[in-house]
Coordinates of N, CA, C and O and ligand atoms in Angstrom, one line a residue:
M15 N 18.9 -10.1 -7.4 CA 17.5 -10.6 -7.2 C 17.3 -11.9 -7.7 O 18.3 -12.9 -8.0
N16 N 16.7 -12.2 -6.4 CA 16.8 -13.9 -5.8 C 15.2 -14.5 -6.6 O 14.3 -13.6 -6.3
F17 N 15.3 -15.4 -6.9 CA 13.9 -15.9 -7.5 C 13.6 -17.6 -6.4 O 14.5 -18.1 -6.3
Y18 N 12.7 -17.2 -6.2 CA 12.0 -18.2 -5.2 C 10.9 -19.2 -5.7 O 10.1 -18.7 -6.8
R19 N 11.0 -20.6 -5.5 CA 10.0 -21.6 -6.1 C 8.9 -21.0 -5.2 O 7.8 -21.9 -6.0
S20 N 8.6 -20.8 -4.1 CA 7.5 -20.7 -3.4 C 7.5 -19.6 -2.8 O 8.2 -19.0 -2.3
H21 N 6.2 -19.1 -2.6 CA 6.1 -17.9 -1.7 C 4.8 -18.1 -0.6 O 3.9 -19.0 -1.1
I22 N 5.0 -17.7 0.5 CA 4.1 -18.1 1.5 C 3.4 -16.7 1.9 O 4.3 -16.1 2.7
L23 N 2.3 -16.8 1.8 CA 1.8 -15.2 2.1 C 0.8 -15.7 3.4 O -0.1 -16.1 3.5
V24 N 1.6 -14.7 4.3 CA 1.1 -14.8 5.8 C 0.1 -13.5 5.7 O 0.6 -12.5 5.7
C25 N -1.5 -13.8 6.1 CA -1.7 -12.5 6.5 C -1.8 -11.7 7.8 O -1.6 -12.1 8.7
G26 N -1.0 -10.6 7.5 CA -0.8 -9.3 8.6 C -1.9 -8.6 9.1 O -1.6 -7.4 9.4
G27 N -2.7 -8.8 8.3 CA -4.4 -7.9 8.7 C -4.8 -8.1 10.4 O -4.0 -8.7 11.0
T28 N -5.4 -7.1 10.8 CA -5.9 -7.1 12.2 C -6.4 -8.2 12.7 O -5.7 -8.7 14.0
G29 N -7.1 -8.8 12.0 CA -7.9 -10.1 12.5 C -6.9 -11.1 12.8 O -6.9 -11.8 13.6
C30 N -5.9 -11.6 11.6 CA -5.3 -12.6 11.5 C -4.2 -12.4 12.7 O -3.6 -13.1 13.3
T31 N -3.6 -11.0 12.8 CA -2.4 -10.9 13.7 C -3.1 -10.9 15.2 O -2.3 -11.8 15.8
S32 N -3.9 -10.6 15.6 CA -5.0 -10.7 16.7 C -5.0 -12.5 17.1 O -5.2 -12.8 18.2
S33 N -4.9 -13.1 16.3 CA -5.2 -14.7 16.3 C -3.7 -15.6 15.7 O -3.5 -16.6 15.7
G34 N -2.5 -14.4 15.8 CA -1.2 -15.3 15.9 C -0.4 -15.3 14.7 O 0.6 -16.0 14.4
S35 N -0.9 -14.3 13.6 CA -0.2 -14.7 12.2 C 1.3 -14.1 12.6 O 2.4 -14.4 11.7
A36 N 1.6 -13.2 13.2 CA 2.7 -12.7 13.6 C 4.0 -13.9 13.9 O 5.0 -13.8 13.3
K37 N 3.4 -14.5 14.7 CA 4.4 -15.7 15.2 C 4.5 -16.6 13.9 O 5.7 -17.4 14.1
L38 N 3.5 -16.8 13.2 CA 3.7 -17.5 11.9 C 5.1 -17.4 11.2 O 5.6 -17.9 10.7
V39 N 4.9 -15.9 11.0 CA 6.1 -15.3 10.1 C 7.1 -15.8 10.9 O 8.1 -16.2 9.7
D40 N 7.3 -15.5 11.8 CA 8.5 -16.0 12.5 C 8.9 -17.2 12.5 O 10.3 -17.7 12.2
R41 N 8.1 -18.2 12.9 CA 8.2 -19.8 12.6 C 8.5 -19.9 11.4 O 9.5 -21.2 11.1
F42 N 7.8 -19.6 10.4 CA 8.0 -20.1 9.0 C 9.5 -19.8 8.7 O 10.3 -20.4 8.2
N43 N 10.2 -18.7 9.0 CA 11.3 -18.0 8.6 C 12.2 -19.2 9.7 O 13.3 -19.3 8.9
A44 N 12.0 -19.3 10.7 CA 12.9 -20.2 11.4 C 13.0 -21.7 11.0 O 14.2 -22.3 10.6
Q45 N 12.1 -22.0 10.7 CA 12.1 -23.3 10.3 C 12.5 -23.3 8.6 O 13.2 -24.5 8.4
L46 N 12.4 -22.6 7.6 CA 13.0 -22.6 6.5 C 14.3 -22.2 6.7 O 15.3 -23.1 5.7
K47 N 14.8 -21.5 7.3 CA 16.2 -21.7 7.6 C 16.9 -22.8 8.2 O 18.0 -23.1 7.7
E48 N 16.4 -23.6 9.4 CA 16.5 -24.8 9.8 C 16.4 -25.8 8.6 O 17.5 -26.4 8.5
K49 N 15.8 -25.7 7.7 CA 15.7 -26.8 6.6 C 16.6 -26.6 5.3 O 16.4 -27.4 4.3
G50 N 17.2 -25.5 5.4 CA 17.9 -24.8 4.5 C 16.7 -24.7 3.3 O 17.5 -24.7 1.8
L51 N 15.9 -23.8 3.4 CA 15.2 -23.2 2.1 C 14.7 -21.9 2.2 O 14.0 -21.7 1.5
A52 N 15.4 -21.2 3.1 CA 15.4 -19.9 3.0 C 15.6 -19.1 1.9 O 14.9 -18.4 1.5
K53 N 16.5 -20.0 1.0 CA 16.6 -19.1 -0.5 C 15.6 -19.7 -1.5 O 15.8 -19.2 -2.7
E54 N 14.8 -20.7 -1.0 CA 14.0 -21.3 -2.2 C 12.4 -20.8 -1.8 O 11.8 -20.8 -2.7
V55 N 12.4 -20.3 -0.7 CA 10.9 -20.2 -0.2 C 10.7 -19.0 0.5 O 11.8 -18.7 1.3
R56 N 9.9 -17.6 0.1 CA 9.9 -16.5 0.9 C 8.7 -16.2 1.6 O 7.6 -16.6 0.8
V57 N 8.8 -16.0 2.4 CA 7.8 -15.8 3.7 C 7.2 -14.1 3.1 O 8.2 -13.2 3.5
V58 N 6.0 -13.9 3.0 CA 5.5 -12.3 2.9 C 4.1 -12.2 3.4 O 3.0 -12.9 3.6
K59 N 4.4 -10.9 4.3 CA 3.3 -10.6 5.4 C 2.6 -9.9 4.5 O 2.9 -8.6 3.6
T60 N 1.2 -10.1 4.3 CA 0.0 -9.4 3.5 C -0.9 -8.3 4.6 O -0.8 -8.6 5.6
G61 N -1.8 -7.9 3.8 CA -2.8 -7.1 4.1 C -3.9 -8.3 4.4 O -3.8 -9.2 4.0
C62 N -4.9 -7.7 4.7 CA -6.4 -8.7 5.1 C -6.8 -9.3 3.8 O -7.1 -8.9 2.8
F63 N -6.9 -10.7 3.7 CA -7.5 -11.5 2.5 C -9.2 -11.0 2.5 O -9.8 -11.4 1.6
G64 N -9.7 -10.8 3.8 CA -10.9 -10.5 3.8 C -11.9 -11.8 4.4 O -12.9 -11.4 4.7
L65 N -11.3 -12.8 4.6 CA -12.0 -13.7 5.1 C -11.3 -13.9 6.8 O -11.0 -15.0 7.0
C66 N -11.4 -12.9 7.4 CA -10.8 -13.0 8.9 C -11.2 -14.1 9.5 O -10.2 -14.5 10.5
E67 N -12.5 -14.5 9.5 CA -13.1 -15.4 10.4 C -12.1 -16.9 10.5 O -12.2 -17.7 11.2
A68 N -11.6 -17.1 9.2 CA -10.6 -18.1 8.9 C -9.4 -17.9 9.4 O -8.7 -18.9 9.0
G69 N -8.7 -16.8 9.8 CA -7.7 -16.7 10.3 C -7.0 -17.6 11.3 O -7.6 -17.9 12.3
P70 N -5.6 -17.8 11.4 CA -4.8 -16.8 10.6 C -4.8 -17.6 9.1 O -4.7 -18.8 9.1
V71 N -4.8 -16.8 8.0 CA -4.9 -17.3 6.7 C -3.7 -17.6 6.2 O -2.8 -16.1 6.5
V72 N -3.2 -18.5 5.4 CA -1.8 -18.4 4.6 C -2.0 -19.4 3.3 O -3.2 -20.0 3.3
I73 N -1.6 -18.4 2.3 CA -1.4 -18.8 0.9 C -0.3 -19.0 0.4 O 0.6 -18.6 0.4
V74 N -0.1 -20.3 -0.3 CA 1.0 -20.7 -0.9 C 1.1 -20.8 -2.5 O 0.3 -21.2 -3.1
Y75 N 1.7 -20.0 -2.9 CA 2.3 -19.7 -4.5 C 3.4 -20.6 -4.7 O 4.1 -20.9 -4.1
P76 N 3.4 -21.3 -6.0 CA 2.4 -20.7 -7.3 C 1.3 -21.4 -7.4 O 0.6 -21.1 -8.1
E77 N 0.8 -22.5 -6.8 CA -0.2 -22.9 -6.7 C -1.7 -22.7 -6.2 O -2.4 -22.6 -6.6
G78 N -1.0 -21.7 -5.1 CA -2.4 -20.7 -4.7 C -3.1 -21.3 -3.6 O -4.4 -21.1 -3.3
T79 N -2.5 -22.7 -2.9 CA -3.3 -23.2 -1.9 C -3.7 -22.3 -1.0 O -2.9 -22.1 -0.1
F80 N -5.2 -22.4 -0.5 CA -5.5 -21.4 0.8 C -5.7 -22.7 1.9 O -6.2 -23.4 2.0
Y81 N -4.7 -21.9 3.2 CA -4.9 -22.6 4.3 C -5.5 -21.8 5.4 O -5.6 -20.3 5.2
S82 N -6.2 -22.2 6.3 CA -6.8 -21.7 7.1 C -7.0 -21.8 8.4 O -6.4 -23.2 8.7
H83 N -6.9 -21.1 9.8 CA -6.8 -21.5 11.1 C -5.2 -22.2 11.5 O -4.9 -23.3 11.9
V84 N -4.3 -21.6 10.7 CA -3.0 -22.2 11.1 C -2.2 -21.7 12.0 O -2.3 -20.3 12.6
K85 N -2.0 -22.6 12.7 CA -1.2 -21.7 14.3 C 0.2 -22.3 14.1 O 0.8 -23.1 13.2
E86 N 0.8 -21.5 15.0 CA 2.3 -21.7 15.0 C 2.8 -23.1 15.1 O 3.8 -23.7 14.5
E87 N 2.2 -23.9 16.0 CA 2.5 -25.4 16.2 C 2.1 -25.9 14.8 O 2.5 -27.2 14.7
D88 N 1.5 -25.5 13.8 CA 1.6 -26.2 12.6 C 2.6 -26.1 11.4 O 2.8 -27.1 10.7
V89 N 3.4 -25.0 11.9 CA 4.5 -24.6 10.9 C 5.3 -25.9 10.3 O 5.6 -26.1 9.3
D90 N 5.6 -26.9 11.5 CA 7.0 -27.8 11.1 C 6.0 -28.3 10.2 O 6.8 -29.1 9.4
E91 N 5.1 -29.1 10.5 CA 4.2 -30.1 9.4 C 4.1 -29.3 8.2 O 4.3 -29.9 7.0
F92 N 3.9 -28.2 8.3 CA 3.5 -27.4 6.8 C 4.7 -27.6 5.9 O 4.5 -27.6 5.0
V93 N 5.9 -27.2 6.6 CA 7.0 -27.0 6.0 C 7.7 -28.5 5.7 O 7.8 -28.7 4.5
A94 N 7.3 -29.4 6.5 CA 8.0 -30.8 6.0 C 6.7 -31.2 4.9 O 7.4 -32.0 4.0
E95 N 5.7 -31.0 5.0 CA 4.7 -31.9 4.2 C 4.5 -31.1 2.6 O 4.6 -31.4 1.6
H96 N 3.9 -29.6 2.8 CA 3.8 -29.0 1.9 C 5.0 -28.6 0.9 O 5.4 -28.8 -0.3
L97 N 6.0 -28.0 1.8 CA 7.3 -27.5 1.1 C 8.4 -28.5 0.8 O 9.1 -28.5 -0.3
L98 N 8.6 -29.3 1.7 CA 9.6 -30.7 1.3 C 8.9 -31.8 0.4 O 9.7 -32.5 -0.5
K99 N 7.6 -31.9 0.5 CA 7.3 -33.1 -0.1 C 6.5 -33.0 -1.0 O 6.0 -34.0 -1.6
G100 N 5.9 -31.7 -1.2 CA 4.7 -30.9 -2.0 C 3.3 -31.8 -1.9 O 2.6 -32.2 -2.8
R101 N 3.3 -32.3 -0.6 CA 1.9 -32.9 -0.1 C 0.9 -31.5 0.4 O 1.8 -31.2 1.5
I102 N 0.0 -31.3 0.2 CA -0.9 -30.5 1.2 C -1.1 -31.0 2.6 O -1.0 -32.0 2.6
V103 N -1.3 -29.9 3.3 CA -1.5 -30.5 4.6 C -3.4 -30.4 4.7 O -3.7 -29.4 4.9
R104 N -3.7 -31.3 4.5 CA -5.3 -31.5 4.3 C -6.1 -31.2 5.3 O -6.8 -30.3 4.9
H105 N -5.8 -31.0 6.4 CA -6.6 -30.5 7.7 C -6.5 -29.1 7.9 O -7.3 -28.5 8.7
L106 N -5.7 -28.3 7.1 CA -5.6 -27.0 7.2 C -5.7 -26.3 6.0 O -6.0 -25.1 6.0
V107 N -6.4 -26.9 5.0 CA -6.7 -26.4 3.8 C -8.3 -26.3 3.8 O -9.0 -26.7 4.7
Y108 N -8.8 -24.8 3.5 CA -9.7 -24.3 3.7 C -10.5 -24.8 2.5 O -10.6 -25.0 1.2
H109 N -11.9 -25.2 3.2 CA -12.8 -26.0 2.2 C -14.4 -25.3 2.4 O -14.8 -25.3 3.9
D110 N -15.3 -25.4 1.4 CA -16.5 -24.8 1.7 C -17.2 -25.9 2.3 O -16.9 -27.4 2.1
K111 N -18.4 -25.5 3.1 CA -19.0 -26.6 3.9 C -19.5 -27.8 2.6 O -20.0 -27.3 1.5
G112 N -19.4 -29.2 2.9 CA -19.7 -30.0 2.2 C -18.8 -30.3 1.2 O -18.9 -31.5 0.2
E113 N -17.7 -30.1 1.4 CA -16.6 -30.2 0.3 C -15.2 -30.7 0.8 O -15.2 -30.4 2.2
Q114 N -14.5 -31.5 0.2 CA -13.2 -32.2 0.8 C -12.2 -31.2 0.6 O -12.2 -30.2 -0.8
P115 N -11.3 -30.9 1.5 CA -9.9 -30.1 1.1 C -9.2 -31.0 -0.1 O -9.1 -32.1 -0.1
E116 N -9.0 -30.0 -0.9 CA -8.4 -30.3 -2.2 C -6.8 -29.8 -2.3 O -7.0 -28.5 -2.4
A117 N -6.4 -30.3 -3.0 CA -4.9 -29.6 -3.5 C -5.3 -28.6 -4.5 O -6.3 -28.5 -5.7
G118 N -4.7 -27.3 -4.4 CA -4.5 -26.3 -5.7 C -5.8 -25.7 -5.4 O -6.1 -24.9 -6.4
K119 N -6.7 -25.6 -4.3 CA -7.8 -25.0 -3.9 C -7.6 -23.5 -3.8 O -7.1 -23.2 -2.7
S120 N -7.7 -22.5 -4.8 CA -7.3 -21.4 -4.8 C -8.5 -20.5 -4.1 O -9.6 -20.8 -4.2
L121 N -7.9 -19.5 -3.7 CA -9.1 -18.4 -3.4 C -9.8 -18.1 -4.1 O -11.2 -18.0 -3.6
N122 N -9.9 -18.0 -5.6 CA -11.0 -17.8 -6.4 C -11.9 -19.1 -6.7 O -12.9 -19.0 -7.1
D123 N -11.8 -20.0 -6.0 CA -12.2 -21.4 -6.1 C -13.4 -21.2 -4.7 O -14.1 -22.4 -4.7
I124 N -12.9 -20.5 -4.0 CA -13.7 -20.8 -2.6 C -15.3 -19.7 -2.7 O -15.4 -18.5 -3.2
D125 N -16.1 -20.2 -2.1 CA -17.4 -19.5 -2.3 C -17.3 -17.9 -2.0 O -18.1 -17.2 -2.6
F126 N -16.9 -18.0 -0.8 CA -16.8 -16.4 -0.3 C -16.1 -15.3 -1.2 O -16.4 -14.3 -1.7
Y127 N -15.2 -15.9 -2.0 CA -14.3 -15.0 -3.1 C -15.2 -14.9 -4.4 O -15.1 -14.0 -5.3
R128 N -15.9 -16.3 -4.8 CA -16.3 -16.7 -6.1 C -17.4 -15.6 -6.6 O -17.4 -15.3 -7.7
H129 N -18.2 -15.1 -5.7 CA -19.0 -14.4 -6.1 C -18.8 -12.9 -5.8 O -20.0 -11.8 -5.6
Q130 N -17.6 -12.5 -5.6 CA -17.2 -11.2 -5.3 C -16.4 -10.7 -6.7 O -15.8 -11.7 -7.5
T131 N -16.5 -9.4 -6.9 CA -15.3 -8.6 -8.1 C -14.7 -7.9 -7.4 O -15.1 -6.6 -7.0
R132 N -13.6 -8.1 -6.9 CA -12.6 -7.4 -6.4 C -12.0 -6.4 -7.1 O -11.2 -6.4 -8.1
L133 N -12.4 -4.9 -6.8 CA -11.3 -3.9 -7.6 C -10.1 -3.3 -6.8 O -9.1 -3.8 -7.2
A134 N -10.5 -2.4 -5.8 CA -9.4 -1.9 -5.0 C -8.5 -2.9 -4.5 O -7.3 -2.9 -4.5
L135 N -8.8 -4.0 -4.0 CA -8.1 -5.3 -3.3 C -8.1 -6.3 -4.1 O -7.6 -7.5 -3.7
R136 N -7.9 -6.2 -5.4 CA -8.2 -7.2 -6.2 C -6.4 -8.2 -6.5 O -6.3 -9.2 -6.6
N137 N -5.4 -7.2 -5.9 CA -4.1 -8.3 -5.5 C -3.9 -8.5 -4.2 O -2.9 -9.0 -4.1
C138 N -4.9 -8.3 -3.2 CA -4.8 -8.7 -1.9 C -4.6 -10.2 -1.9 O -5.6 -10.9 -2.3
G139 N -3.6 -10.8 -1.4 CA -3.7 -12.4 -1.4 C -3.1 -12.8 -2.5 O -2.9 -13.9 -2.4
V140 N -2.6 -11.7 -3.4 CA -1.6 -12.3 -4.9 C -0.4 -11.7 -4.6 O 0.5 -12.5 -5.1
I141 N -0.2 -10.5 -4.5 CA 1.3 -9.9 -4.5 C 1.8 -9.7 -3.3 O 0.8 -9.5 -2.1
D142 N 3.2 -9.2 -3.0 CA 3.6 -8.4 -1.7 C 3.2 -7.1 -1.9 O 3.6 -6.5 -2.6
P143 N 2.5 -6.6 -0.8 CA 1.8 -5.2 -0.8 C 3.2 -4.2 -0.6 O 2.8 -3.2 -0.8
E144 N 4.1 -4.6 -0.3 CA 5.4 -3.8 0.0 C 6.3 -3.9 -1.0 O 7.2 -3.1 -1.3
N145 N 6.0 -4.2 -2.2 CA 6.8 -4.9 -3.1 C 6.4 -3.7 -4.6 O 5.3 -4.4 -5.3
I146 N 6.8 -2.5 -4.8 CA 6.2 -1.8 -6.2 C 6.2 -2.8 -7.4 O 5.7 -2.6 -8.3
D147 N 7.7 -3.4 -7.7 CA 7.8 -4.3 -8.9 C 6.5 -5.4 -8.9 O 6.1 -5.5 -10.3
E148 N 6.1 -6.0 -8.0 CA 5.1 -7.0 -7.8 C 3.9 -6.6 -8.3 O 3.2 -6.7 -9.2
Y149 N 3.4 -5.1 -7.5 CA 2.3 -4.2 -8.2 C 2.5 -3.9 -9.5 O 1.2 -4.3 -10.5
I150 N 3.6 -3.6 -10.0 CA 3.6 -2.9 -11.7 C 3.6 -4.2 -12.7 O 3.1 -4.4 -13.5
A151 N 3.9 -5.7 -12.3 CA 3.9 -6.8 -12.8 C 2.4 -7.0 -12.9 O 2.1 -7.8 -13.9
F152 N 1.6 -6.7 -12.0 CA 0.5 -7.0 -12.0 C -0.7 -5.7 -12.7 O -1.8 -5.5 -12.2
D153 N -0.3 -5.0 -13.5 CA -0.6 -3.7 -14.1 C -1.1 -2.8 -13.5 O -1.7 -1.9 -13.8
G154 N 0.1 -2.5 -12.3 CA -0.3 -1.2 -11.6 C 0.3 0.0 -12.2 O 1.1 -0.3 -13.0
Y155 N -0.4 1.3 -12.2 CA 0.0 2.3 -13.1 C -0.5 2.2 -14.3 O -0.1 3.1 -15.0
M156 N -1.1 1.3 -14.6 CA -1.7 1.0 -16.0 C -2.0 2.2 -16.7 O -2.0 3.0 -17.5
A157 N -3.2 2.6 -15.8 CA -3.9 3.7 -16.3 C -3.4 5.3 -16.1 O -3.5 5.7 -17.3
L158 N -2.4 5.1 -15.4 CA -1.5 6.5 -15.7 C -0.8 6.3 -16.8 O -0.4 7.7 -17.4
G159 N -0.3 5.4 -17.2 CA 0.4 5.3 -18.2 C -0.2 5.6 -19.2 O 0.5 6.3 -20.4
Ligands
FES213 S1 -7.0 -10.2 8.6 FE1 -6.5 -12.0 7.7 S2 -8.2 -12.5 6.4 FE2 -8.7 -10.4 7.3

């Protein structure tokens, strides 16, 4: 098992796919390989985060920074700035009207999510939906147990 220092969650929902998220996954993987980061940073395609109008949506963990309208041509800058230098890509960070983009602005700090109580989709945007170990780590099957 490999431990990664960062996970890049790329929305693979219908809305984001139609605005180019599949190309993002390919470009991220190519850039990570080129920069020697493939064993440190993992790209995960997820289900819909719910904020489709802001797509393609990308969330970077562990800090949970929420990026919106990320395009294939942004990926090189994204890898150079966020992953290599540890600086957010300010112009891509999602922010509510009247607020400045800020580092560490996570999904739960955004107005759209702040007023929601997500039940069935509470892990969407948090874990790899195709990895059962991540689901169990987030109390999956707890009620069955
Ligand atoms: S399809 Fe990406 S947020 Fe809904």
